[in-house]
Backbone as a printed PyTorch tensor [residue, N CA C, xyz], in Angstrom:
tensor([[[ 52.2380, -38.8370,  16.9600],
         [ 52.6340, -39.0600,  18.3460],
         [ 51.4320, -38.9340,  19.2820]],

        [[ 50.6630, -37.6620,  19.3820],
         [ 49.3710, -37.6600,  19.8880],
         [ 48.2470, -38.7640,  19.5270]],

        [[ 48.1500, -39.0060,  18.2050],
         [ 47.3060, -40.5140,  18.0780],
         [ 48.0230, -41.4040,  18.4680]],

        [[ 48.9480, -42.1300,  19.0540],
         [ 49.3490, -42.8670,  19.2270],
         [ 49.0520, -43.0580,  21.1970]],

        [[ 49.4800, -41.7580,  21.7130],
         [ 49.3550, -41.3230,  22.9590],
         [ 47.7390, -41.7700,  23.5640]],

        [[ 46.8340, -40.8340,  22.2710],
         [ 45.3270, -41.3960,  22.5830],
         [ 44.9740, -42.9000,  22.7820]],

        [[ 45.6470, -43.2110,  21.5290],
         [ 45.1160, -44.6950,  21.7050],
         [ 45.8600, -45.8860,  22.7640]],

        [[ 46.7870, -45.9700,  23.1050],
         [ 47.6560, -46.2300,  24.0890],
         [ 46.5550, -46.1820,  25.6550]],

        [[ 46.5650, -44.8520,  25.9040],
         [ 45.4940, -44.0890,  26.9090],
         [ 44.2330, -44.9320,  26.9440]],

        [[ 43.5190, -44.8890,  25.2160],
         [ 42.3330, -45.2860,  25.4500],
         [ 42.2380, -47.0250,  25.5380]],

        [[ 43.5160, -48.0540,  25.0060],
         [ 43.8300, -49.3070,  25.3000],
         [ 43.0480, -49.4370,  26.7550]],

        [[ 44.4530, -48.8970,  27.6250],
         [ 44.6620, -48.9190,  29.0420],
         [ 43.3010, -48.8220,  29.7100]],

        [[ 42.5190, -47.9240,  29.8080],
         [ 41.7190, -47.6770,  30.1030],
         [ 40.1870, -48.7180,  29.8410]],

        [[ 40.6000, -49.1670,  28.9410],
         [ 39.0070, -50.1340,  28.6100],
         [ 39.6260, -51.3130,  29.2020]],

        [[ 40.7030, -51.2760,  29.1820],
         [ 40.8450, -53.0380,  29.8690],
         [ 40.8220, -52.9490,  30.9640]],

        [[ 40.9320, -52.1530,  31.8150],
         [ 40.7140, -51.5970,  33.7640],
         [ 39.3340, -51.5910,  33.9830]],

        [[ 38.7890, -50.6480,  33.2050],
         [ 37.2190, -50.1470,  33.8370],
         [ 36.4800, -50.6130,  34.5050]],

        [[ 36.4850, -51.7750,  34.5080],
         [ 35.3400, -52.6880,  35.1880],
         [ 35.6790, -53.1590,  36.1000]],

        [[ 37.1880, -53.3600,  36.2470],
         [ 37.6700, -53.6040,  37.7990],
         [ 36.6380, -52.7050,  39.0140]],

        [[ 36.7060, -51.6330,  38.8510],
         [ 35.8070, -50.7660,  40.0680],
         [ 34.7190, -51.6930,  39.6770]],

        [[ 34.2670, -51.2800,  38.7950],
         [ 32.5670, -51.6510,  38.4140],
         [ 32.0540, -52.9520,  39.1330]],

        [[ 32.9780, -54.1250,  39.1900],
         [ 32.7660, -55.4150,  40.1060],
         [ 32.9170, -55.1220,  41.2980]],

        [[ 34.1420, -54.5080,  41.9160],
         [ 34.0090, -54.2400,  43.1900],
         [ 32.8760, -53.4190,  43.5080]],

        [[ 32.5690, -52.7600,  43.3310],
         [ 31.0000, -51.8000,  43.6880],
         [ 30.3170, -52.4030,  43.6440]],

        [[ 29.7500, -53.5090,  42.2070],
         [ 28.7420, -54.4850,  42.5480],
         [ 28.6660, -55.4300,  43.9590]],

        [[ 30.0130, -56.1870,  43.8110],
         [ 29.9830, -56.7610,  44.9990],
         [ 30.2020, -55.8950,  46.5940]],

        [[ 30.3120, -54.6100,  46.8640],
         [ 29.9960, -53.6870,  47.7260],
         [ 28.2320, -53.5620,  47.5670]],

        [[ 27.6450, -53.2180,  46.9330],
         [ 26.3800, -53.2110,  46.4600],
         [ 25.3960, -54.4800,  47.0340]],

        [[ 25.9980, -55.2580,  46.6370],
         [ 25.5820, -56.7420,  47.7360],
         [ 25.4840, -56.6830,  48.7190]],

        [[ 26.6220, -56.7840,  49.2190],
         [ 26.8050, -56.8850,  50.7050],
         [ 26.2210, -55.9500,  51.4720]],

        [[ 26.3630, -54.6160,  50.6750],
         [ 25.7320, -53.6620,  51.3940],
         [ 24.1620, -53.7510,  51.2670]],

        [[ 23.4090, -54.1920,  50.8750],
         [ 22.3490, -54.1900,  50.3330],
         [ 21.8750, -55.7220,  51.2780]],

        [[ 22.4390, -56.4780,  50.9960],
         [ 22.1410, -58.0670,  52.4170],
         [ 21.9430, -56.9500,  53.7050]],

        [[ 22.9090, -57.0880,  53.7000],
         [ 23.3070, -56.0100,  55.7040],
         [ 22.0280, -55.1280,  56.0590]],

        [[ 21.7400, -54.1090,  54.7730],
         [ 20.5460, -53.8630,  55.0770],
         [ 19.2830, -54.4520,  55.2660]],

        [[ 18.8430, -55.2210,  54.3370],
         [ 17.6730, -55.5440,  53.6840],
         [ 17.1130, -57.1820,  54.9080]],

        [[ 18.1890, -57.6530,  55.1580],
         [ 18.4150, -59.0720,  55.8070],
         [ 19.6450, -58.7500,  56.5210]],

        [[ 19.2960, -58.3450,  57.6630],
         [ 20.1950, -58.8030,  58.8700],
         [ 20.2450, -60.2510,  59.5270]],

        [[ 22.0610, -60.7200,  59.5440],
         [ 21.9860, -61.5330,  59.5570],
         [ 21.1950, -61.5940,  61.9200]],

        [[ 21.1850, -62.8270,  62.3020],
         [ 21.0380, -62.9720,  63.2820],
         [ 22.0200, -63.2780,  64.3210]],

        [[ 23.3200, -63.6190,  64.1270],
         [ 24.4460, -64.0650,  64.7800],
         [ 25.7210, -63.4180,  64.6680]],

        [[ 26.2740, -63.3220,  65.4950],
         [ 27.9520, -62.2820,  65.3620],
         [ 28.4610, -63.2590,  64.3910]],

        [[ 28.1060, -64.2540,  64.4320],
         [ 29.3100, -65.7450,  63.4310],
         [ 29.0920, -65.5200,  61.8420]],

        [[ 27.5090, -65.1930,  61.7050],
         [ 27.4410, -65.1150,  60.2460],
         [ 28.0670, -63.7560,  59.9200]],

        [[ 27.7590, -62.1930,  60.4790],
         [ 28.2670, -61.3860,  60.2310],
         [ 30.0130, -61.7050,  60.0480]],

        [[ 30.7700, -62.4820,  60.9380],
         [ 32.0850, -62.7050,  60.7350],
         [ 32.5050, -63.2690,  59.6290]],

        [[ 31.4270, -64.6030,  58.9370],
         [ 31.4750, -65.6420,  57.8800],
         [ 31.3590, -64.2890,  56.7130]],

        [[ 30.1830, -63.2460,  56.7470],
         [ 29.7550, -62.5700,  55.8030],
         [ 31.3160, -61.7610,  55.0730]],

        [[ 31.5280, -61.1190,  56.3230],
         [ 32.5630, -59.8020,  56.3310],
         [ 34.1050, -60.5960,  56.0270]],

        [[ 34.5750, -61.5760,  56.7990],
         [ 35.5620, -62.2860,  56.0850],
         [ 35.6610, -62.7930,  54.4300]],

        [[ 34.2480, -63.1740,  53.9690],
         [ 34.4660, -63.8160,  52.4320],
         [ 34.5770, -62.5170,  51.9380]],

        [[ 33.7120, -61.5820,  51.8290],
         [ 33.5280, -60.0370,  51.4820],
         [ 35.0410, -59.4730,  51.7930]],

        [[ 35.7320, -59.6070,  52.1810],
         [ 37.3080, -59.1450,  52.7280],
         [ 38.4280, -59.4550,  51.9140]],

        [[ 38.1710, -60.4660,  51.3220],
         [ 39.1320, -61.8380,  50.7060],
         [ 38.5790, -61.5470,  49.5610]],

        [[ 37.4480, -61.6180,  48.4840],
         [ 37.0730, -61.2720,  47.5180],
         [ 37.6750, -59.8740,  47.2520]],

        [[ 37.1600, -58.6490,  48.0350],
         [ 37.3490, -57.7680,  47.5820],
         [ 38.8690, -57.5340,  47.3660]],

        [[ 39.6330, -58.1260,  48.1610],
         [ 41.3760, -57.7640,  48.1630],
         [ 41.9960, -58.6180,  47.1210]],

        [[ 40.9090, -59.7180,  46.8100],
         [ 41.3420, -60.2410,  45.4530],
         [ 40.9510, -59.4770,  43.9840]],

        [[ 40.1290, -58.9630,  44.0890],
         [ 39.5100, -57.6140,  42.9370],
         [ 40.4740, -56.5880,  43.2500]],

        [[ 40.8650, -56.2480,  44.0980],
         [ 42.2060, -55.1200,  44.4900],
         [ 43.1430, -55.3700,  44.0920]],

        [[ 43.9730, -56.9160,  44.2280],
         [ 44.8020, -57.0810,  43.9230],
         [ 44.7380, -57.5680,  41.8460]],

        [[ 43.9190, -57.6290,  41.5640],
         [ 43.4860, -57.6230,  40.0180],
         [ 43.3670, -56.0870,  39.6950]],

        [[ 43.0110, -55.2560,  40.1600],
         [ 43.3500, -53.6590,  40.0260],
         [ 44.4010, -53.4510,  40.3070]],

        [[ 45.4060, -53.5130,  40.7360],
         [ 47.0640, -53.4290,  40.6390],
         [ 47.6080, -54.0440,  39.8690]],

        [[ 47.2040, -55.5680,  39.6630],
         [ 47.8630, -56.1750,  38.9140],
         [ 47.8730, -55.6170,  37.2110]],

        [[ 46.5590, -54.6380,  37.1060],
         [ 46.5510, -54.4500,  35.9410],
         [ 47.2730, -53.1120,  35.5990]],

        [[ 47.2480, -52.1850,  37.0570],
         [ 48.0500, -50.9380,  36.8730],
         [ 49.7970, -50.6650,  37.4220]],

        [[ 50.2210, -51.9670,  37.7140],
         [ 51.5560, -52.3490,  38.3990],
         [ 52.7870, -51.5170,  37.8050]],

        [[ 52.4760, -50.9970,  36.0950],
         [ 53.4350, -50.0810,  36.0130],
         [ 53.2620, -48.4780,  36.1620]],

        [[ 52.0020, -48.0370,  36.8140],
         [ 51.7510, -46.8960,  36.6950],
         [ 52.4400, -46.9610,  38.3770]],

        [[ 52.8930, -45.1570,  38.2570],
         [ 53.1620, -44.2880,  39.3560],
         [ 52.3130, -44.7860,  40.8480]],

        [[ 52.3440, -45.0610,  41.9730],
         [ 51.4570, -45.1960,  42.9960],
         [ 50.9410, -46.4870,  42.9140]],

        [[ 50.6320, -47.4370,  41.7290],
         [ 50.2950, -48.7860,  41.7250],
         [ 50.6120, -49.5630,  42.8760]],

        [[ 51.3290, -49.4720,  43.7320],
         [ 51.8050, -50.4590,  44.6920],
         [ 50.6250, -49.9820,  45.4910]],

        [[ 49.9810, -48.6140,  45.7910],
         [ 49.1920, -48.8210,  46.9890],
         [ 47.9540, -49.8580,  46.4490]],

        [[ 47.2230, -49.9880,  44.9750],
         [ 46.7420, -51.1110,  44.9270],
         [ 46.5670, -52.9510,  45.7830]],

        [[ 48.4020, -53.0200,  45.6570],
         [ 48.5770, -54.1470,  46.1300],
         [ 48.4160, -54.3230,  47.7870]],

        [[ 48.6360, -52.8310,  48.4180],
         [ 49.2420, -52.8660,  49.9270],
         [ 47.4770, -53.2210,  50.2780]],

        [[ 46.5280, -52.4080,  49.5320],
         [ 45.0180, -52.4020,  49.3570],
         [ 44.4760, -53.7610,  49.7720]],

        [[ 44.7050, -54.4820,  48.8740],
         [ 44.5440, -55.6770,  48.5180],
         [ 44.7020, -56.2870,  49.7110]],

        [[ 45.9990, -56.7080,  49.7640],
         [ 46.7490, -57.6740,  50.8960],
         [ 46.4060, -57.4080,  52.4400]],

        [[ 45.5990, -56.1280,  52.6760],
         [ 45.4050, -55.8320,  53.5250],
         [ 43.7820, -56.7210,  53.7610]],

        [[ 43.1480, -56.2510,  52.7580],
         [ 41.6080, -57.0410,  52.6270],
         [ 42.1420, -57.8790,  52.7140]],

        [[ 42.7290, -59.0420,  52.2250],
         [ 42.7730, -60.4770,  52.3220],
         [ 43.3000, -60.7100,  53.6120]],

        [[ 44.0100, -60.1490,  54.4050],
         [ 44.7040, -60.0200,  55.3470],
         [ 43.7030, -60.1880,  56.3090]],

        [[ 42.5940, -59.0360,  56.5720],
         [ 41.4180, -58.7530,  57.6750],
         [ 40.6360, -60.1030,  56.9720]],

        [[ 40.2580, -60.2260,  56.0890],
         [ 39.4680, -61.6220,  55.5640],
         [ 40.0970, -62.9390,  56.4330]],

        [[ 40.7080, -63.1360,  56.1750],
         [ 41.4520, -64.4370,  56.8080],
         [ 41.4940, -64.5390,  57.8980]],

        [[ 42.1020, -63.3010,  59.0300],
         [ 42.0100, -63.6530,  59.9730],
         [ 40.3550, -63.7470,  60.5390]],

        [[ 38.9900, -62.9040,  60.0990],
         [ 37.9850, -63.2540,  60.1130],
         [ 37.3030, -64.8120,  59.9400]],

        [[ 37.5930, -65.2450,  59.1760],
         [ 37.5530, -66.4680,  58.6950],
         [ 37.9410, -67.6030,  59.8550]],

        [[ 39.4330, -67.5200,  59.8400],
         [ 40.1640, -68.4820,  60.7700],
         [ 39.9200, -68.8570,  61.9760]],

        [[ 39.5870, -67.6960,  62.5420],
         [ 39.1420, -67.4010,  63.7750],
         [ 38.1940, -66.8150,  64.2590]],

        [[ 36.8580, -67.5650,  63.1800],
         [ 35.5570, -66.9170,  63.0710],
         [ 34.9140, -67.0930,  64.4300]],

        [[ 34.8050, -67.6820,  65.6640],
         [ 34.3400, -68.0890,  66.9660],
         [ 34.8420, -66.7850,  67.7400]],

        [[ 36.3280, -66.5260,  67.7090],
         [ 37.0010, -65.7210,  68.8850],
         [ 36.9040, -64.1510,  67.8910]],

        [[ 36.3930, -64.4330,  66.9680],
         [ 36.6270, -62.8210,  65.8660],
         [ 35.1230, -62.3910,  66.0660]],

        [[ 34.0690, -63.1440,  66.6240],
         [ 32.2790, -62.4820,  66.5630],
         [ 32.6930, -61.9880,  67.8920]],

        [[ 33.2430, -62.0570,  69.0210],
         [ 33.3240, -61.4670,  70.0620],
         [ 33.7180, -59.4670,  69.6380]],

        [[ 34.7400, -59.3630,  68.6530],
         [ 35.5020, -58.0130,  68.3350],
         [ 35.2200, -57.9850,  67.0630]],

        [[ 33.9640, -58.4770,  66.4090],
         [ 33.5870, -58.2530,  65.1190],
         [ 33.3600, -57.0700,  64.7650]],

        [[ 33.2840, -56.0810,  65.6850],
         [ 32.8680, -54.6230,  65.4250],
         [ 34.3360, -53.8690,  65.2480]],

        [[ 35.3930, -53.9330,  66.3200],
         [ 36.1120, -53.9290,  66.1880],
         [ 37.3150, -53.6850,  65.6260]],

        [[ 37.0850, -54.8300,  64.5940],
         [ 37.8220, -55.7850,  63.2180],
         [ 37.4410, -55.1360,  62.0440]],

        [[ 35.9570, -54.9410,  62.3330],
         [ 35.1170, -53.8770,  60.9050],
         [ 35.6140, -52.6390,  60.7970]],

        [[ 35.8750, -51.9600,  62.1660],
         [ 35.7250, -50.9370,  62.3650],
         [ 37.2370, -50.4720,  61.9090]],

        [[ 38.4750, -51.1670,  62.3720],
         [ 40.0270, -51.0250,  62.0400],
         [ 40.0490, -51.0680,  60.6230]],

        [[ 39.2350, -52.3840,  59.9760],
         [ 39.5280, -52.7630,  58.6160],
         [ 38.7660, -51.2600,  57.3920]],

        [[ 37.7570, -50.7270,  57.9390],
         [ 37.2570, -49.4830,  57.3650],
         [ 38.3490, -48.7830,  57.5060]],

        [[ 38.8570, -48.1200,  58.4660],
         [ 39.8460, -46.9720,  58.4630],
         [ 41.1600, -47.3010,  58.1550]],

        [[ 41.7440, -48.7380,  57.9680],
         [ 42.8070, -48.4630,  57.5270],
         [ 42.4830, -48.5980,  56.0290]],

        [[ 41.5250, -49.3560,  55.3370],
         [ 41.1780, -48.7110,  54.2030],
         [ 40.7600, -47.4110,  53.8570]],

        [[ 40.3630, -46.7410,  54.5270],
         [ 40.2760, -44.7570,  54.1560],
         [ 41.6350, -44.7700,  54.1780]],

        [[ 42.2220, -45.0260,  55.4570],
         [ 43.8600, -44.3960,  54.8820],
         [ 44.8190, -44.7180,  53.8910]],

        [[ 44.3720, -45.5690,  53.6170],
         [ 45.3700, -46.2850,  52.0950],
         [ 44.7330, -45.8020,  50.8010]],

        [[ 43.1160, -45.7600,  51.1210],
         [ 42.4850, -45.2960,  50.4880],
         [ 42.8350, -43.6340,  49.6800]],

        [[ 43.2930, -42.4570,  50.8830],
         [ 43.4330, -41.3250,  50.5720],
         [ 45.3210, -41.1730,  50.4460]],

        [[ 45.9680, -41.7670,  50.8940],
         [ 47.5250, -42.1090,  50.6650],
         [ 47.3450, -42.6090,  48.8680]],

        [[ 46.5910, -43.3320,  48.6790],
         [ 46.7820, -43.7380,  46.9140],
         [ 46.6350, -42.3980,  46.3360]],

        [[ 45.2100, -42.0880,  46.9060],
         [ 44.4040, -40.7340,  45.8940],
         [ 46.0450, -39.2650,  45.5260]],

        [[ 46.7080, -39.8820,  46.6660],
         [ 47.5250, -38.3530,  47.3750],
         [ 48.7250, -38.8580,  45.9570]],

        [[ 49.1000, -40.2670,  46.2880],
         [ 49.7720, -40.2030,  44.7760],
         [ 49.3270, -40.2710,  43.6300]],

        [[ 48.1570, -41.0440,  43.4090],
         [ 47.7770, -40.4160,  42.0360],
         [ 47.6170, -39.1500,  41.5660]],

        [[ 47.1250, -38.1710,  42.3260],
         [ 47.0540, -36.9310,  42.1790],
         [ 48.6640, -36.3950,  41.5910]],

        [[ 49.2370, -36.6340,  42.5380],
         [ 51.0090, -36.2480,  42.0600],
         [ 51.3060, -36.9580,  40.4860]],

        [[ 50.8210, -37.8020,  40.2250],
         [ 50.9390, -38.5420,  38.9540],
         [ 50.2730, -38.1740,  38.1090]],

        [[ 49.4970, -37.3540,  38.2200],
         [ 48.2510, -36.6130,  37.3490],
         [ 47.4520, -37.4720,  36.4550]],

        [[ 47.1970, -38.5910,  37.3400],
         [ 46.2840, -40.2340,  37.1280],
         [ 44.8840, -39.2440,  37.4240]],

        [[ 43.8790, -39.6540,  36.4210],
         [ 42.3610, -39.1030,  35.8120],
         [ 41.1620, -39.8310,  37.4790]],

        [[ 41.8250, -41.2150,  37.8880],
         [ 41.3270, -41.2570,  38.8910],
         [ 41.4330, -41.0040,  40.7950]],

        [[ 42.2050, -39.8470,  40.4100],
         [ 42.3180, -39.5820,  41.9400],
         [ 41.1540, -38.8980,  42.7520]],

        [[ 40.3990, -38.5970,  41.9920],
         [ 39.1490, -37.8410,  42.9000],
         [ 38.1550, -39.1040,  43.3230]],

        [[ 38.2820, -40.1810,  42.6440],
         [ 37.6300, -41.3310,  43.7290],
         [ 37.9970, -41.8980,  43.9570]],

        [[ 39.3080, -42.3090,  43.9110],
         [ 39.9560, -43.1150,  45.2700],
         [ 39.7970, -42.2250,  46.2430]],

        [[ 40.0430, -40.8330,  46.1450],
         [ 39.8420, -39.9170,  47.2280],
         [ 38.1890, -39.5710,  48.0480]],

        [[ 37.5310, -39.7590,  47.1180],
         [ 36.3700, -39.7680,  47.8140],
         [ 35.8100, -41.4540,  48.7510]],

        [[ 36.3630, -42.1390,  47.8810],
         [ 36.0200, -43.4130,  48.6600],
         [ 36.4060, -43.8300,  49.7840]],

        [[ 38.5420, -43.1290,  49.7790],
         [ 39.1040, -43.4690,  51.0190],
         [ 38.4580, -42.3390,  52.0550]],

        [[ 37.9160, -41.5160,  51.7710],
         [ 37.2690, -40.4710,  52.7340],
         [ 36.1410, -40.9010,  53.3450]],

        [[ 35.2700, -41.6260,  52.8380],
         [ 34.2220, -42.0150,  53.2470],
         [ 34.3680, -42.9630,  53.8430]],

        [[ 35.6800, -44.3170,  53.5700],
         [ 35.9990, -44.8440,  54.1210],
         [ 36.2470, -44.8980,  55.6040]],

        [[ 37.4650, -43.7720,  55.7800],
         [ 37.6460, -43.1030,  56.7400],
         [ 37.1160, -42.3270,  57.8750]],

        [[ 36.4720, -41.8880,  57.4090],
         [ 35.3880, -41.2490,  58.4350],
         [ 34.0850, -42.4050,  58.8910]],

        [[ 33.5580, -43.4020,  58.1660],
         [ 32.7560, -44.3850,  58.2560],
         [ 33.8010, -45.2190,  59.7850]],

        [[ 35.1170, -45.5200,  59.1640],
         [ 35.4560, -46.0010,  60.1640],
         [ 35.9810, -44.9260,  61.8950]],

        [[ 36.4360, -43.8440,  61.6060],
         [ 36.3170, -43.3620,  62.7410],
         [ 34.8830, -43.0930,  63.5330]],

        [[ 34.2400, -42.6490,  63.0160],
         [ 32.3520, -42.6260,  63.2310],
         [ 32.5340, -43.7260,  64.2200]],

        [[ 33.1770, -45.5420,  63.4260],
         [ 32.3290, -46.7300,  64.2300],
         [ 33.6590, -46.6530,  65.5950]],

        [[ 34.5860, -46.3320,  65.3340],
         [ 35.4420, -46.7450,  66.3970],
         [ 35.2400, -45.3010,  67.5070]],

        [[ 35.1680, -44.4180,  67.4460],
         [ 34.5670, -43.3250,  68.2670],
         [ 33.3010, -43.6530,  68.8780]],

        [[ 32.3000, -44.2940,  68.4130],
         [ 30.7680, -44.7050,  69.2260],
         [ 30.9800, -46.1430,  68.9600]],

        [[ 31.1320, -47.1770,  69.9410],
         [ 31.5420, -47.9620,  69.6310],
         [ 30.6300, -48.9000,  69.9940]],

        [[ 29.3840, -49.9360,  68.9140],
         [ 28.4860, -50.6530,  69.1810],
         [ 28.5610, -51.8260,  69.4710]],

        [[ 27.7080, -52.9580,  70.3030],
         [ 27.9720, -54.1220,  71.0010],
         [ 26.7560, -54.8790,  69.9960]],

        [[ 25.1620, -53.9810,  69.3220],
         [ 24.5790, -55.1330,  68.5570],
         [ 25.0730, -55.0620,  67.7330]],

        [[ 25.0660, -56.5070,  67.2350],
         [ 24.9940, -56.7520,  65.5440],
         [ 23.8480, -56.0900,  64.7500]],

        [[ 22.9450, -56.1240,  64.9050],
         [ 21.9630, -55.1790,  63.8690],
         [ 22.7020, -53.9280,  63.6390]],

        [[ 23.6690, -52.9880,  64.4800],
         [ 24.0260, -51.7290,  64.5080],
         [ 25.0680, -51.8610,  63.9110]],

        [[ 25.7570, -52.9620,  64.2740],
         [ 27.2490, -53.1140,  63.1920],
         [ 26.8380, -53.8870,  62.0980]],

        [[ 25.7140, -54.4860,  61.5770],
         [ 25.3220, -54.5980,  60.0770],
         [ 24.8000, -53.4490,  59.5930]],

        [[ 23.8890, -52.8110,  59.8980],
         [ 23.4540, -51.2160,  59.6250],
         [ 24.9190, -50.2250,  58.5860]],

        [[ 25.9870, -50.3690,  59.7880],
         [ 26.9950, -49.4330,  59.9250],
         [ 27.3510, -49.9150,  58.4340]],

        [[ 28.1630, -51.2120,  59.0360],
         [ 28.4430, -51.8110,  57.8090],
         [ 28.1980, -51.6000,  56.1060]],

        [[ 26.7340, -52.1040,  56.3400],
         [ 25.7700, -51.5580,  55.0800],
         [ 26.0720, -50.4850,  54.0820]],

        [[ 25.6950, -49.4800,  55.4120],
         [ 25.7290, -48.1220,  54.8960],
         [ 27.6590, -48.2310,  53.9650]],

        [[ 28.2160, -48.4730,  54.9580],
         [ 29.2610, -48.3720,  53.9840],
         [ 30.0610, -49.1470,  52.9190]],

        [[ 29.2270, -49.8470,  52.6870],
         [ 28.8790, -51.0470,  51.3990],
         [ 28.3490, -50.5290,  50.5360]],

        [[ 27.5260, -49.7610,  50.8840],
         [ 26.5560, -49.0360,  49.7990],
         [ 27.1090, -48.1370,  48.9890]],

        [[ 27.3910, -47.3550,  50.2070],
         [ 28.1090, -45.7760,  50.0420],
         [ 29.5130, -46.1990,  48.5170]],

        [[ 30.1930, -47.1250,  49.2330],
         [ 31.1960, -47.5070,  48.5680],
         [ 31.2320, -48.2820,  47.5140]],

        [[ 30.1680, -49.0030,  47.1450],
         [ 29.6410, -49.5960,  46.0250],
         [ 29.2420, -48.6230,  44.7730]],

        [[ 28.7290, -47.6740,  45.3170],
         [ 28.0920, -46.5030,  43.8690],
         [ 29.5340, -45.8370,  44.0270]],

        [[ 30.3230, -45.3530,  44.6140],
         [ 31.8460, -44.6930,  44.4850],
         [ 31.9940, -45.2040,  43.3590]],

        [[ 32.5800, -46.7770,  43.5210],
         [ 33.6950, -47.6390,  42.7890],
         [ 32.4890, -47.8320,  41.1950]],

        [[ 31.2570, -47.9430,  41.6250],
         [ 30.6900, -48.0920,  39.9400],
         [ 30.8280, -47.0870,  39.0210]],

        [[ 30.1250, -46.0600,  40.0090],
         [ 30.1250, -44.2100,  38.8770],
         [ 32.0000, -44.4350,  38.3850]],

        [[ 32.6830, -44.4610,  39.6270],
         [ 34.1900, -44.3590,  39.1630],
         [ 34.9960, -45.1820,  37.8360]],

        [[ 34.1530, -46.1750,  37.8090],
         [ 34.2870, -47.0750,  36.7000],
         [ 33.5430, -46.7750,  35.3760]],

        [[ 32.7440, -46.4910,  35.7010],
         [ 31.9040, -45.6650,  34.0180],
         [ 32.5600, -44.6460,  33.5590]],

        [[ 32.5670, -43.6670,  34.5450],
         [ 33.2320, -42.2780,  34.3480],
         [ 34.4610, -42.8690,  33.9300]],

        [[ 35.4320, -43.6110,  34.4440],
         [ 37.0400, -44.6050,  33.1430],
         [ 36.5800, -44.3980,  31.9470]],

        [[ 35.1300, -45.4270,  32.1530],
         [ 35.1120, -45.8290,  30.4170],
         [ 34.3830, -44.8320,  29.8740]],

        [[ 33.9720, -43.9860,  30.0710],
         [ 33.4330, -42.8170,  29.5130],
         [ 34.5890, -42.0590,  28.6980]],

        [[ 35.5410, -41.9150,  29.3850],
         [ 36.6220, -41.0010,  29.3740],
         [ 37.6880, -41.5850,  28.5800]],

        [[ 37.9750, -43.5480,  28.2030],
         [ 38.2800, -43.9960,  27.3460],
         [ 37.8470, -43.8940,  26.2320]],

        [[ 36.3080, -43.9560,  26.0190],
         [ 36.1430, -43.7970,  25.0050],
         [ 36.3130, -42.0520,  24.3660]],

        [[ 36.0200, -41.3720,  25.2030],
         [ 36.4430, -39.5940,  24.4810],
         [ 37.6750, -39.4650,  23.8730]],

        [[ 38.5280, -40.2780,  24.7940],
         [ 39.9140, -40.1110,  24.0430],
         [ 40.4990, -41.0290,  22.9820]],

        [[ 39.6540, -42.0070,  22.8440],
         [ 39.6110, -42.7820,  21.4380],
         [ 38.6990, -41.8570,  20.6570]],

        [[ 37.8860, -41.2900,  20.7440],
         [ 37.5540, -40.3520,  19.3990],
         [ 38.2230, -38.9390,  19.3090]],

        [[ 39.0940, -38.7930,  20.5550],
         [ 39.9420, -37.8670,  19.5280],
         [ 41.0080, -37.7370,  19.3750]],

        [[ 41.6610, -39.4210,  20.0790],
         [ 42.7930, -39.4240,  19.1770],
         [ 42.5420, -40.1980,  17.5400]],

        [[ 41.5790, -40.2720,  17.4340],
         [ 41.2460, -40.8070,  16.3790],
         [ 41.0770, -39.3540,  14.7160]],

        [[ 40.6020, -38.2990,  16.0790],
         [ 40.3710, -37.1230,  14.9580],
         [ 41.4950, -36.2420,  14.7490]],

        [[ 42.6110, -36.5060,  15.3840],
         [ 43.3710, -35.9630,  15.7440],
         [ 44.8600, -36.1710,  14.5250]]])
């Protein structure tokens, strides 16, 4: 029953892992452009942060889709739909959205911390192995976005900066968080294996 439990566990687990691991990469990007190459126009920052919005809520919604029967899985999807949600309207209304591009960044950060630390709060209750970084991510999230909406900046260099930083920040979260999975898949394939 316990080998069976392990390996089950350690299935689950190798076929997820890399979900974070892409999203961090592509956080890692973006965050890493924003820094390195600021763009010059509120329009590209809007073009940037909308595709970056829509991607990532599509990698979100591929992280739910893969955990849809576990406990708390739905905040995955609410995750998701929300990025694609701030993406689109970025996108659509990329002309009238560079005016409140800071704004838009700034809402779309904090309501990701809060969905962010609302998941962590049920996984934790579920006694799911990854609640300490959804919890650290939606925290950083969170506070990244109150930080921008409390001092509230008019350049773009300052809201790519901001940005950045929390591209970055949130990019090494979601990678370490993804190794540390498969780290932890594989421990429990060798001992439900010895077991």
């Amino acid at each position: 029953m316990t080998d069976e439990l392990g390996t089950d566990v350690d299935a689950r687990l190798r076929g997820i892992w890399w979900l974070p691991v892409v999203r961090g990469i592509v956080l890692l990007i973006v965050g890493f452009l924003m820094l390195a190459h600021p763009f010059d126009t509120a329009v590209a920052l809007v073009w940037v942060f909308g595709v970056f919005a829509v991607v990532d809520g599509v990698l979100t919604l591929a992280q739910w889709f893969s955990n849809r029967h576990e406990e708390g899985g739905i905040w995955w999807a609410v995750l998701g739909l929300v990025s694609v949600g701030f993406g689109l309207v970025a996108i659509i209304w990329a002309p009238q959205t560079a005016k409140a591009i800071f704004y838009l960044i700034a809402i779309w950060v904090l309501v990701i911390g809060i969905l962010g630390v609302i998941a962590a709060a049920t996984l934790y209750r579920a006694r799911d192995i990854g609640w300490f970084w959804v919890l650290a991510s939606g925290l950083v999230a969170f506070l990244i976005g109150l930080l921008m909406l409390v001092n509230p900046q008019e350049t773009v260099a300052v809201v790519m900066v901001i940005f950045g930083l929390f591209a970055f920040v949130a990019g090494v979260l979601l990678v370490v968080s993804g190794f540390a999975t498969r780290a932890f898949a594989r421990a429990v394939g060798k001992g439900s294996a010895a077991i």
